[in-house]
PDB file of C-alpha atoms in Angstrom:
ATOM      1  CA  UNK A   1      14.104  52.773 -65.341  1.00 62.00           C
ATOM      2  CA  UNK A   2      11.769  55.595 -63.927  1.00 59.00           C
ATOM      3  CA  UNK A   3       9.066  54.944 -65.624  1.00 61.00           C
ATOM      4  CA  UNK A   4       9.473  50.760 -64.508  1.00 64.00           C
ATOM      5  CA  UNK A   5      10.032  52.011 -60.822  1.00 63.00           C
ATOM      6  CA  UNK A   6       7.320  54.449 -60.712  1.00 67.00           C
ATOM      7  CA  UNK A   7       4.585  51.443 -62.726  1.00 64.00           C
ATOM      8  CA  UNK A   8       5.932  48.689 -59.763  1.00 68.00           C
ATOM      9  CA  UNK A   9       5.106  51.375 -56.744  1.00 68.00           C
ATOM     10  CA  UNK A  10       1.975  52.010 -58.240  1.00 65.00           C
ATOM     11  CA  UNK A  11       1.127  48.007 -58.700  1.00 65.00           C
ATOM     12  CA  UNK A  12       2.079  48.151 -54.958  1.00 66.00           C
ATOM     13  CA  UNK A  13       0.246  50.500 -53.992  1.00 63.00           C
ATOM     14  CA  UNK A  14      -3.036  48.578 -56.025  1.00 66.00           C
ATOM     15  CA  UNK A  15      -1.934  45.782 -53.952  1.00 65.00           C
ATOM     16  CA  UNK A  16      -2.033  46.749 -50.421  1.00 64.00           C
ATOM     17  CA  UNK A  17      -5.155  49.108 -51.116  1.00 65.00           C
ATOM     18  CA  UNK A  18      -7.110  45.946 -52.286  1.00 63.00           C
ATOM     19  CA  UNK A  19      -5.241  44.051 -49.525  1.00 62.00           C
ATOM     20  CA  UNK A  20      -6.954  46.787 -47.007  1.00 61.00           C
ATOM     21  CA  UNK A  21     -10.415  46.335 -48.843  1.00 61.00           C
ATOM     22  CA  UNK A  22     -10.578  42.740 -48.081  1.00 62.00           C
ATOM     23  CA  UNK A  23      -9.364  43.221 -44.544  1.00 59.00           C
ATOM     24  CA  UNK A  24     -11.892  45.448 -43.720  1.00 62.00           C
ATOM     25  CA  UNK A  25     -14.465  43.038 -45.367  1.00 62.00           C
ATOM     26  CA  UNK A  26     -13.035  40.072 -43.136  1.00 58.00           C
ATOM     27  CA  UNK A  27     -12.864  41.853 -39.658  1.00 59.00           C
ATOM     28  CA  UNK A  28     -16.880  42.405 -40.795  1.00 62.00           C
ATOM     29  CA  UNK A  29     -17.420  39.468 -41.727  1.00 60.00           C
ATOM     30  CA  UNK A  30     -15.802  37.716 -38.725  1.00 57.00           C
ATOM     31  CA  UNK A  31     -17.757  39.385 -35.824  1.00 60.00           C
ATOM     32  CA  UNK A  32     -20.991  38.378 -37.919  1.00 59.00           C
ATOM     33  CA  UNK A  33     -19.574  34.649 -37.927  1.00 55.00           C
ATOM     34  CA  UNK A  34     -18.530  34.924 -34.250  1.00 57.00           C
ATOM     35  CA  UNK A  35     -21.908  35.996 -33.096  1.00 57.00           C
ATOM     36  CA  UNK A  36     -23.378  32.404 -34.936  1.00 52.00           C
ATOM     37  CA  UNK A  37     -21.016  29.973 -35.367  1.00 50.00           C
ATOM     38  CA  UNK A  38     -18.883  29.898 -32.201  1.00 63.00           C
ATOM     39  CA  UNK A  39     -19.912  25.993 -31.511  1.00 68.00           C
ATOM     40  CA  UNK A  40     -18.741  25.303 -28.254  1.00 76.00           C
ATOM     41  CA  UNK A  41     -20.655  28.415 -27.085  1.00 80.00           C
ATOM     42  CA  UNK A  42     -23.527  27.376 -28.828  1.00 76.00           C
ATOM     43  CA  UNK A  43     -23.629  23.573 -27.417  1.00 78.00           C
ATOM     44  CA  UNK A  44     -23.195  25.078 -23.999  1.00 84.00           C
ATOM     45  CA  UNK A  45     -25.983  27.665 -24.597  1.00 80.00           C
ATOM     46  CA  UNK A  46     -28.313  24.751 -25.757  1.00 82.00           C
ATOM     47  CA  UNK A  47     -27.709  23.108 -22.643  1.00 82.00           C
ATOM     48  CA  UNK A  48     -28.345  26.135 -20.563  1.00 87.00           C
ATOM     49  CA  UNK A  49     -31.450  27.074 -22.081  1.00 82.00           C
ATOM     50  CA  UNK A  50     -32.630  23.639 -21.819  1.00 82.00           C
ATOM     51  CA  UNK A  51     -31.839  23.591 -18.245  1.00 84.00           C
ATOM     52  CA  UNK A  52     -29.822  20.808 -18.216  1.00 86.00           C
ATOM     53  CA  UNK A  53     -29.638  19.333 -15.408  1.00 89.00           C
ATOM     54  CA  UNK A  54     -26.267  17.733 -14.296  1.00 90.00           C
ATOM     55  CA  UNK A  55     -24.948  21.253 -15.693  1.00 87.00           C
ATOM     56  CA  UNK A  56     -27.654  22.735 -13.254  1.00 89.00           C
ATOM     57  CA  UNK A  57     -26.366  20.587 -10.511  1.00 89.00           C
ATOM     58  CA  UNK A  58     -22.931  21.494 -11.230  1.00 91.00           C
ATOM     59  CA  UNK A  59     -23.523  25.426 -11.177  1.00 89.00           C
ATOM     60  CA  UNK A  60     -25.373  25.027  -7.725  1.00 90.00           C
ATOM     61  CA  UNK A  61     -23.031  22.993  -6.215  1.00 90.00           C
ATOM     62  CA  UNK A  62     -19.918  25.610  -6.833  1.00 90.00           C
ATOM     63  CA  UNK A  63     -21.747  28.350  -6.422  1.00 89.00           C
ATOM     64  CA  UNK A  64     -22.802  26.757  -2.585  1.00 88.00           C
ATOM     65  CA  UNK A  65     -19.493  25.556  -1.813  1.00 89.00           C
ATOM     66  CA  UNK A  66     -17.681  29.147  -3.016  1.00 88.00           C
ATOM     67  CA  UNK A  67     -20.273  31.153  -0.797  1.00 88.00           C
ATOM     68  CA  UNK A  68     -19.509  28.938   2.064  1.00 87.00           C
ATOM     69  CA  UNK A  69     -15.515  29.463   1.977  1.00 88.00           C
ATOM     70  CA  UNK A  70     -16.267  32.985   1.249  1.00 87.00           C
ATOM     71  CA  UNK A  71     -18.068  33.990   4.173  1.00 88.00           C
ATOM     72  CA  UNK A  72     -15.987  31.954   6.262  1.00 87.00           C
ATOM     73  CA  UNK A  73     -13.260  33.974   5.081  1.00 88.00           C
ATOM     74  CA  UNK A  74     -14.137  37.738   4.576  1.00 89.00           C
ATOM     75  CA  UNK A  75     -10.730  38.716   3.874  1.00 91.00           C
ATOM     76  CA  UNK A  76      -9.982  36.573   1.170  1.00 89.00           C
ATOM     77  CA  UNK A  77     -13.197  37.764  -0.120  1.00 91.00           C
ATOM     78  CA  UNK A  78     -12.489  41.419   0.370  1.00 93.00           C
ATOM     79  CA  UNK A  79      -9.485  40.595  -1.785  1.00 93.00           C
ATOM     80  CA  UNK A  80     -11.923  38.938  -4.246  1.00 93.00           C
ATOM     81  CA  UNK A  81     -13.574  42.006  -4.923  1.00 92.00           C
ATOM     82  CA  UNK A  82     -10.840  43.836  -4.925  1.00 94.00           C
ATOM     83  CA  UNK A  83      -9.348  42.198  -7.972  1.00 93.00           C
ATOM     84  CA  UNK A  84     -12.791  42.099  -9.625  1.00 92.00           C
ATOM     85  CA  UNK A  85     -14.462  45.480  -9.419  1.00 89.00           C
ATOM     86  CA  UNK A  86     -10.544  47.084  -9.552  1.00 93.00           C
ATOM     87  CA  UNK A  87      -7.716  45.452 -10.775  1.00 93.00           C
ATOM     88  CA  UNK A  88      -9.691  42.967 -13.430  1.00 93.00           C
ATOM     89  CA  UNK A  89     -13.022  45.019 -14.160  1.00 94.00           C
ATOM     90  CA  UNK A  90     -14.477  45.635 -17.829  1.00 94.00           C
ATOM     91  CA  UNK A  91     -13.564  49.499 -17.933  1.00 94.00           C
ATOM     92  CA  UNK A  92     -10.174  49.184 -16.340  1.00 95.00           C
ATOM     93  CA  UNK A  93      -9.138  46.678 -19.215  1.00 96.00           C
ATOM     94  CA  UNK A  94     -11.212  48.419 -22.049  1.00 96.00           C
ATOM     95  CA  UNK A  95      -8.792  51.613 -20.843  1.00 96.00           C
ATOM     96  CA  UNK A  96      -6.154  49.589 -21.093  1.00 96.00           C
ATOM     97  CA  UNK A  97      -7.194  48.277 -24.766  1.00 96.00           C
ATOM     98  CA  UNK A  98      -7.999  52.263 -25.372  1.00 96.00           C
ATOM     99  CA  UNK A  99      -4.746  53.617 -24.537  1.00 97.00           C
ATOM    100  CA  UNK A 100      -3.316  50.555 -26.439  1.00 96.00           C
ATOM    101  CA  UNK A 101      -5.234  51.769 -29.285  1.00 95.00           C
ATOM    102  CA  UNK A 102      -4.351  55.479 -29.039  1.00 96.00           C
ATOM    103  CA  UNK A 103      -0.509  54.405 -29.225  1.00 94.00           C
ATOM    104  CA  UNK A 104      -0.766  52.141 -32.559  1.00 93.00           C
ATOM    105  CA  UNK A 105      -2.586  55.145 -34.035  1.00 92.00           C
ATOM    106  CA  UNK A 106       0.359  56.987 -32.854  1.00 91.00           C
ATOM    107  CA  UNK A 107       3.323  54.456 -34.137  1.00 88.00           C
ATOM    108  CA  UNK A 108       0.774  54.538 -37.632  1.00 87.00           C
ATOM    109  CA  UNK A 109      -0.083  50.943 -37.225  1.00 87.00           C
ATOM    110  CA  UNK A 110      -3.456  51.626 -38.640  1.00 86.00           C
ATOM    111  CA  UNK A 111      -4.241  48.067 -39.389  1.00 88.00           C
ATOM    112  CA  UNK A 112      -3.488  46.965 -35.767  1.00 91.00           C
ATOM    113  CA  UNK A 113      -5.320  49.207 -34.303  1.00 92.00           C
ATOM    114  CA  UNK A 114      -8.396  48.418 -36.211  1.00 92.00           C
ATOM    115  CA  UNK A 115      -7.911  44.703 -35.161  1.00 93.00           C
ATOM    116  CA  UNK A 116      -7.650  45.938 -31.807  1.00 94.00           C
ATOM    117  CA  UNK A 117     -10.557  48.305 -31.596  1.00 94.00           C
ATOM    118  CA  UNK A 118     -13.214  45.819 -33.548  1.00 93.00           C
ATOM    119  CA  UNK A 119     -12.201  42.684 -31.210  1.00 94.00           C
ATOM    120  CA  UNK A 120     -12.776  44.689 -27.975  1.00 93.00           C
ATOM    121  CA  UNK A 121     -15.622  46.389 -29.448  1.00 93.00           C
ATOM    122  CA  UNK A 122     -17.113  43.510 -31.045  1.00 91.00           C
ATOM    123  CA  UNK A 123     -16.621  41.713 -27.674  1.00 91.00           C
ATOM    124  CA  UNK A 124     -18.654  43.856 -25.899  1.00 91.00           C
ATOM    125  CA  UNK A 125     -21.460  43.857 -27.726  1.00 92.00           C
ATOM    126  CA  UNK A 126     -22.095  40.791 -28.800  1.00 91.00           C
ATOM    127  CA  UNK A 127     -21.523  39.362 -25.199  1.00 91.00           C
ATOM    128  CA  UNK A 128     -24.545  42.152 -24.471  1.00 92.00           C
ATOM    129  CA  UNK A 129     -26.591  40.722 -27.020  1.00 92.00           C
ATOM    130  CA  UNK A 130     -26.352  37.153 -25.658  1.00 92.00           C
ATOM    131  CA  UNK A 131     -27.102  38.441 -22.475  1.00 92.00           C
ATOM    132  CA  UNK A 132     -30.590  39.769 -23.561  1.00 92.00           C
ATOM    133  CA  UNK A 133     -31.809  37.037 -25.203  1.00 90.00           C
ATOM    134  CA  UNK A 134     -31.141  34.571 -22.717  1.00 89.00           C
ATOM    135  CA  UNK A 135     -31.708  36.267 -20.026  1.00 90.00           C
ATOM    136  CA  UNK A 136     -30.639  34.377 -17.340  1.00 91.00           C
ATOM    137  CA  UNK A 137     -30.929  35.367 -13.864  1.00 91.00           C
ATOM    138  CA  UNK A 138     -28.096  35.163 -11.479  1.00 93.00           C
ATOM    139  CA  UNK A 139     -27.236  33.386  -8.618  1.00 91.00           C
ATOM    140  CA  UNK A 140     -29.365  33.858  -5.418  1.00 86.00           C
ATOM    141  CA  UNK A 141     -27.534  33.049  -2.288  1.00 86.00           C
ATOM    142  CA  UNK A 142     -29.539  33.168   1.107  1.00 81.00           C
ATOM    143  CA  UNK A 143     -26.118  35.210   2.427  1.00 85.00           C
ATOM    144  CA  UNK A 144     -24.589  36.812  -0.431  1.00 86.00           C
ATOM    145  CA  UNK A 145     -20.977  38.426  -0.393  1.00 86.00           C
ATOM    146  CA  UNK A 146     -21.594  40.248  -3.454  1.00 87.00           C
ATOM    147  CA  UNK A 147     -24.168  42.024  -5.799  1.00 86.00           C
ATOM    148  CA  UNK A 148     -24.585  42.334  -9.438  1.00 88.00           C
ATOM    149  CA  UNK A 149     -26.816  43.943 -12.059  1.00 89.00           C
ATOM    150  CA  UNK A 150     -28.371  42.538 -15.005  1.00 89.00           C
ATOM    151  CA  UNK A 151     -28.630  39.433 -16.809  1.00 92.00           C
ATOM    152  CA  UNK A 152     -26.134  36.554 -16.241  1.00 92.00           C
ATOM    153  CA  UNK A 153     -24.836  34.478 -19.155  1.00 94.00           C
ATOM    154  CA  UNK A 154     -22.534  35.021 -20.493  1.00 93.00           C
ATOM    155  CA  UNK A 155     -20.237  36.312 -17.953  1.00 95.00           C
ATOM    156  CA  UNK A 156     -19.676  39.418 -19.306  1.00 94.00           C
ATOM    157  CA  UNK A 157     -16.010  40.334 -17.122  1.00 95.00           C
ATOM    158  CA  UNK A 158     -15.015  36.872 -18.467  1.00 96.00           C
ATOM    159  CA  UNK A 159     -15.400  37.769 -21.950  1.00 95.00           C
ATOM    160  CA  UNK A 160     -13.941  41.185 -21.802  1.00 96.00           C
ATOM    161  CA  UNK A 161     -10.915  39.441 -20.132  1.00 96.00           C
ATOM    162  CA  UNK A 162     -10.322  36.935 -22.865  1.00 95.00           C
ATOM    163  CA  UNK A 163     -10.647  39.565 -25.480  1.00 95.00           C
ATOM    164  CA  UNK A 164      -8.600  42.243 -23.659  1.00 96.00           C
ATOM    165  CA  UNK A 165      -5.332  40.142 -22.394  1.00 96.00           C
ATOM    166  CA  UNK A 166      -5.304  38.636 -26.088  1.00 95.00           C
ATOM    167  CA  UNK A 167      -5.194  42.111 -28.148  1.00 95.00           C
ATOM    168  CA  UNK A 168      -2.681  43.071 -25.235  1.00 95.00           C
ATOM    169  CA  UNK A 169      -0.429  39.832 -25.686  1.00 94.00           C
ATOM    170  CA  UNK A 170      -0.716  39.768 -29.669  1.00 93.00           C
ATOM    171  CA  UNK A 171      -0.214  43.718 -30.084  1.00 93.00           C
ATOM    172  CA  UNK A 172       2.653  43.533 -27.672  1.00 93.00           C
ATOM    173  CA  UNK A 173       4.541  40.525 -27.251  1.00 92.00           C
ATOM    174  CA  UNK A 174       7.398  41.611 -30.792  1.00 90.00           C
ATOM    175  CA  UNK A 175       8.250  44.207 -27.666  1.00 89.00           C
ATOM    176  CA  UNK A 176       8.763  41.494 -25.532  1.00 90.00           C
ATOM    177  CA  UNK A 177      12.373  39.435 -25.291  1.00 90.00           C
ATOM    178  CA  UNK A 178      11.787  35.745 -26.358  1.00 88.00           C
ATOM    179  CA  UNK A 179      12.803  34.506 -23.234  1.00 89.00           C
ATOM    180  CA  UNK A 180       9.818  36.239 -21.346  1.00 92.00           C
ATOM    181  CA  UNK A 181       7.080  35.790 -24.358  1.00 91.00           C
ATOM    182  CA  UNK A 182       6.012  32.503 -21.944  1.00 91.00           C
ATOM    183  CA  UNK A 183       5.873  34.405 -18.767  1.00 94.00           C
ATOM    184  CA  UNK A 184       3.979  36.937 -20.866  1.00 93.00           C
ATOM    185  CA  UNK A 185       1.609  34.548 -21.645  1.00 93.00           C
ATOM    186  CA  UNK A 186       0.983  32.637 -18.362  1.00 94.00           C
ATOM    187  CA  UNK A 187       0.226  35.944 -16.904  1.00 95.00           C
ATOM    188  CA  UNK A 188      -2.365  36.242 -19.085  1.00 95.00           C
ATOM    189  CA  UNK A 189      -4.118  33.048 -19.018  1.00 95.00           C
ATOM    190  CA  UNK A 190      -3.879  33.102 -14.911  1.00 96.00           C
ATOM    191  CA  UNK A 191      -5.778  36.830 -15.230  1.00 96.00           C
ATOM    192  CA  UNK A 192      -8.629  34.897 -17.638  1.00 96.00           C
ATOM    193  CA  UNK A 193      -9.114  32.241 -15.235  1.00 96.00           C
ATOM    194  CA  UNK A 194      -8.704  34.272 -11.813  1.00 95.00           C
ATOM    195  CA  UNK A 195     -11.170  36.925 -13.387  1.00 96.00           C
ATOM    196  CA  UNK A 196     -13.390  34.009 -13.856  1.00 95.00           C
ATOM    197  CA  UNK A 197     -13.211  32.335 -10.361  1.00 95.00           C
ATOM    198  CA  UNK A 198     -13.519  35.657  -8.563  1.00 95.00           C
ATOM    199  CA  UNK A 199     -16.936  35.591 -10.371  1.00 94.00           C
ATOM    200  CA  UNK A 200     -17.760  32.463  -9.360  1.00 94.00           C
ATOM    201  CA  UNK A 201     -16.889  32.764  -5.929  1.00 93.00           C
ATOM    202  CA  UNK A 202     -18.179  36.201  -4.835  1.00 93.00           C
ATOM    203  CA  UNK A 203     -21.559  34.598  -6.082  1.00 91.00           C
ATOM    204  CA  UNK A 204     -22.435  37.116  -9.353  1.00 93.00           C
ATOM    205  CA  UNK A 205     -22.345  34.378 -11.820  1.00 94.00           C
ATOM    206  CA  UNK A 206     -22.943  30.635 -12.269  1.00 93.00           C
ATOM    207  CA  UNK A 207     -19.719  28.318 -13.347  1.00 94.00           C
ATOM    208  CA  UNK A 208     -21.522  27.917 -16.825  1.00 94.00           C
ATOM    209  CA  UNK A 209     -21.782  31.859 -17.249  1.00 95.00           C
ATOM    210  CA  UNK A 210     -18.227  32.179 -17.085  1.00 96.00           C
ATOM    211  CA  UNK A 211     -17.092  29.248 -19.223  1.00 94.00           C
ATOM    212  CA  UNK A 212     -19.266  31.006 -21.634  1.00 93.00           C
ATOM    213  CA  UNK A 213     -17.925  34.295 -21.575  1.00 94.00           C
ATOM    214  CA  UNK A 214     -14.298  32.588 -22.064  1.00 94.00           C
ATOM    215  CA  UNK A 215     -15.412  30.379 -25.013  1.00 90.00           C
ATOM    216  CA  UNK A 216     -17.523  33.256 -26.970  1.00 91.00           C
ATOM    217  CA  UNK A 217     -14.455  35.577 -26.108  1.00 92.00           C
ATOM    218  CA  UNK A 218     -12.109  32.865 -27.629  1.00 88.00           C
ATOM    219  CA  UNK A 219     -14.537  32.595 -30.703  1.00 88.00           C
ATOM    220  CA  UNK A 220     -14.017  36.535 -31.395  1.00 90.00           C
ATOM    221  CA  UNK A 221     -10.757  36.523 -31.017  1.00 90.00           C
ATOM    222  CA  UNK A 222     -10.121  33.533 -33.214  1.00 85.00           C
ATOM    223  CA  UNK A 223     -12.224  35.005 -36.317  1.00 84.00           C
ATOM    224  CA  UNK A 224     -10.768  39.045 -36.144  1.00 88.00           C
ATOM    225  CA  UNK A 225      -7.026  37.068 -35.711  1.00 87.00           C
ATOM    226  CA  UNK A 226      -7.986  34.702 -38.889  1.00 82.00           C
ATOM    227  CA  UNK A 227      -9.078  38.473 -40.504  1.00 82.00           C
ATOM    228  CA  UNK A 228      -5.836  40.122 -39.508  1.00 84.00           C
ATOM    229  CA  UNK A 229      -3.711  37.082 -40.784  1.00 80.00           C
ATOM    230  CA  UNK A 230      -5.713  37.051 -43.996  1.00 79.00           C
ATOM    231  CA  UNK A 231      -4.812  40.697 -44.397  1.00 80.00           C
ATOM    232  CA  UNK A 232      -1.045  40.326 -44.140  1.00 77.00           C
ATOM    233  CA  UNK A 233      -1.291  37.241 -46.698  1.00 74.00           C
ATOM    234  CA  UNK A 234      -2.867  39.213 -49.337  1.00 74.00           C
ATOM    235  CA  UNK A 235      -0.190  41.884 -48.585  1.00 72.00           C
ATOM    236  CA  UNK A 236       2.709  39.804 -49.407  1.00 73.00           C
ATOM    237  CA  UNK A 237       3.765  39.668 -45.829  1.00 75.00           C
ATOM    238  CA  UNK A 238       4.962  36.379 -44.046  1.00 73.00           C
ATOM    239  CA  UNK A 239       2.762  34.127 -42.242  1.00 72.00           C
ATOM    240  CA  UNK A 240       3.760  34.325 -38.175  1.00 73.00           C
ATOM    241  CA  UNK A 241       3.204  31.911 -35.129  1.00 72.00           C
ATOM    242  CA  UNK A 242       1.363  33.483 -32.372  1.00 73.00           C
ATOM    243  CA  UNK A 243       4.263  33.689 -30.128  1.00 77.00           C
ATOM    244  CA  UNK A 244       5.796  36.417 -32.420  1.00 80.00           C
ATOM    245  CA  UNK A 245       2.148  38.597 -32.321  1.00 84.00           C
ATOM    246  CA  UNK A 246       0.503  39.536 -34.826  1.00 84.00           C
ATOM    247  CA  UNK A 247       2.777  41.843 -36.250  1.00 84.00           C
ATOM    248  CA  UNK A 248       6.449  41.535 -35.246  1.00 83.00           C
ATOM    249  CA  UNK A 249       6.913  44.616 -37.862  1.00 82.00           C
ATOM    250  CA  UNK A 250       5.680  47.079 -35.137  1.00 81.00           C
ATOM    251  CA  UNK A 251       8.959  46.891 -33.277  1.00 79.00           C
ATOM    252  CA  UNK A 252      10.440  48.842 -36.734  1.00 71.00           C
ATOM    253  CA  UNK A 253      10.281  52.572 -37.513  1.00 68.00           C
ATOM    254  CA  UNK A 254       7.591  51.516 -40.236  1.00 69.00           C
ATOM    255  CA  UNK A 255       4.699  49.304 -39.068  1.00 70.00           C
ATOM    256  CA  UNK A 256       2.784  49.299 -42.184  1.00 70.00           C
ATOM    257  CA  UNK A 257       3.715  47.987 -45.305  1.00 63.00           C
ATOM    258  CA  UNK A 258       4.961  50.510 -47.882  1.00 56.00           C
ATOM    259  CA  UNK A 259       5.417  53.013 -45.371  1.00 48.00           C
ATOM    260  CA  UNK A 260       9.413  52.991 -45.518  1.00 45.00           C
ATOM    261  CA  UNK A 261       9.069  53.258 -49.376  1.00 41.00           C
ATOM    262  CA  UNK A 262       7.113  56.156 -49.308  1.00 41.00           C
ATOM    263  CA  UNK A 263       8.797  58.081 -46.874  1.00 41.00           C
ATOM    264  CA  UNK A 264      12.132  57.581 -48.863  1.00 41.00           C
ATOM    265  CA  UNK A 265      10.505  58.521 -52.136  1.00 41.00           C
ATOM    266  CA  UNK A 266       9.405  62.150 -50.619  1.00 42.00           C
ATOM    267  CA  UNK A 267       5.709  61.062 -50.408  1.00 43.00           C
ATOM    268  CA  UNK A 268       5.898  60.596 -54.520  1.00 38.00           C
ATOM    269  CA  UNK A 269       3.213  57.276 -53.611  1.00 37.00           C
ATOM    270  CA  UNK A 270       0.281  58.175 -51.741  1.00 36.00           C
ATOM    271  CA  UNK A 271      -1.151  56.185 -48.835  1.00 38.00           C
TER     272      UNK A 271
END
């Protein structure tokens, strides 16, 4: 009976350690496919690079009519810029995604936080990359309420919003009680799209830059999520709907798979 015990915690352990082998090999392998294949992105690229020009027409136009309301109203604006350079900006929700991180090291949720830390990482830079080869100037408003450096497209505070409130809704939402999961996630989508009008209307970026930013965000999240999901399959763990998150098993005392076993069997299995 020992020796049977002993042979089916080591075929475990084989298991999950190839199971982690091809996870790391997918989160790769996804931010390589995100950063080529996210078509919707890459149709709307086309048609910015080729200056196209009822998407041209529709960029001016917003960005005209936005600058008008917003220096007819300069509190509304002041709030604006409040909620983008504050509340919504790139390092405030990267430290959010950080401290996120630091805690799922903590709870030993090793996997999650490498989903975590690759999908805000990966966000970043491949939204930089786009940046510099397109190269896109922003808008230039004979009155502007607002300045911005660098390159335009894609808007770079709408990607790093789509990428931050979806690590913080899938990490999170097995903490949250079913009956607020929804509230959880309307909060989130109304953050995506405010951080992407307050763009828009303080004058920083054309319409198209942040539609960008939200569809090549989308496309990273999609491919590290597909990674993650692939990762609990080939660890013998069930499949979940989005609403649960990506790993309801966080709200136990043993995140990871195997962990309870070990812990129970003195540390006889190593990790």
């Amino acid at each position: 009976m020992v020796v049977r015990a002993t042979a089916r915690r080591l075929s475990e352990l084989r298991r999950r350690r190839a199971a982690d082998r091809r996870f790391g090999i997918h989160l790769l392998g996804s931010v390589a496919v995100a950063a080529v294949a996210a078509v919707p992105f890459g149709l709307l690229l086309v048609l910015v690079e080729g200056r196209w020009q009822p998407l041209r027409s529709l960029d001016a136009g917003t960005a005209r009519q936005l600058n008008e309301t917003a220096l007819e109203h300069p509190a509304w604006t002041d709030t604006l810029r409040f909620l983008s350079e504050w509340v919504w900006d790139p390092f405030t929700l990267r430290t959010i995604v950080a401290l996120l991180t630091v805690w799922l090291l903590y709870r030993r949720a090793w996997r999650l936080a490498a989903w975590s830390t690759v999908t805000a990482t990966a966000g970043g830079l491949i939204g930089l990359l786009v940046k510099t080869v397109v190269e896109r100037a922003r808008p230039s408003l004979e009155d502007p309420v607002a300045h911005a450096p660098g390159f335009s497209f894609p808007s770079g505070h709408a990607m790093t919003a789509t990428t931050s409130f979806a690590v913080l809704l899938l990490v999170l939402l097995p903490m949250v009680p079913r009956a607020l999961r929804a509230l959880c996630w309307g909060v989130a989508v109304v953050s995506v799209l405010g951080v992407g009008f307050t763009r828009i209307a303080l004058g920083v970026h054309w319409f198209s830059d942040v539609v960008g930013g939200w569809l090549l965000g989308l496309a990273v999240v999609a491919l590290t999520t597909w990674a993650f999901e692939a990762w609990r399959t080939d660890a013998g763990r069930r499949p979940v709907g989005l609403n649960e998150g990506l790993e309801p098993e966080l709200t136990g005392a043993h995140p990871e798979p195997g962990a309870s076993v070990r812990r129970h069997h003195g540390g006889a299995v190593p990790d």
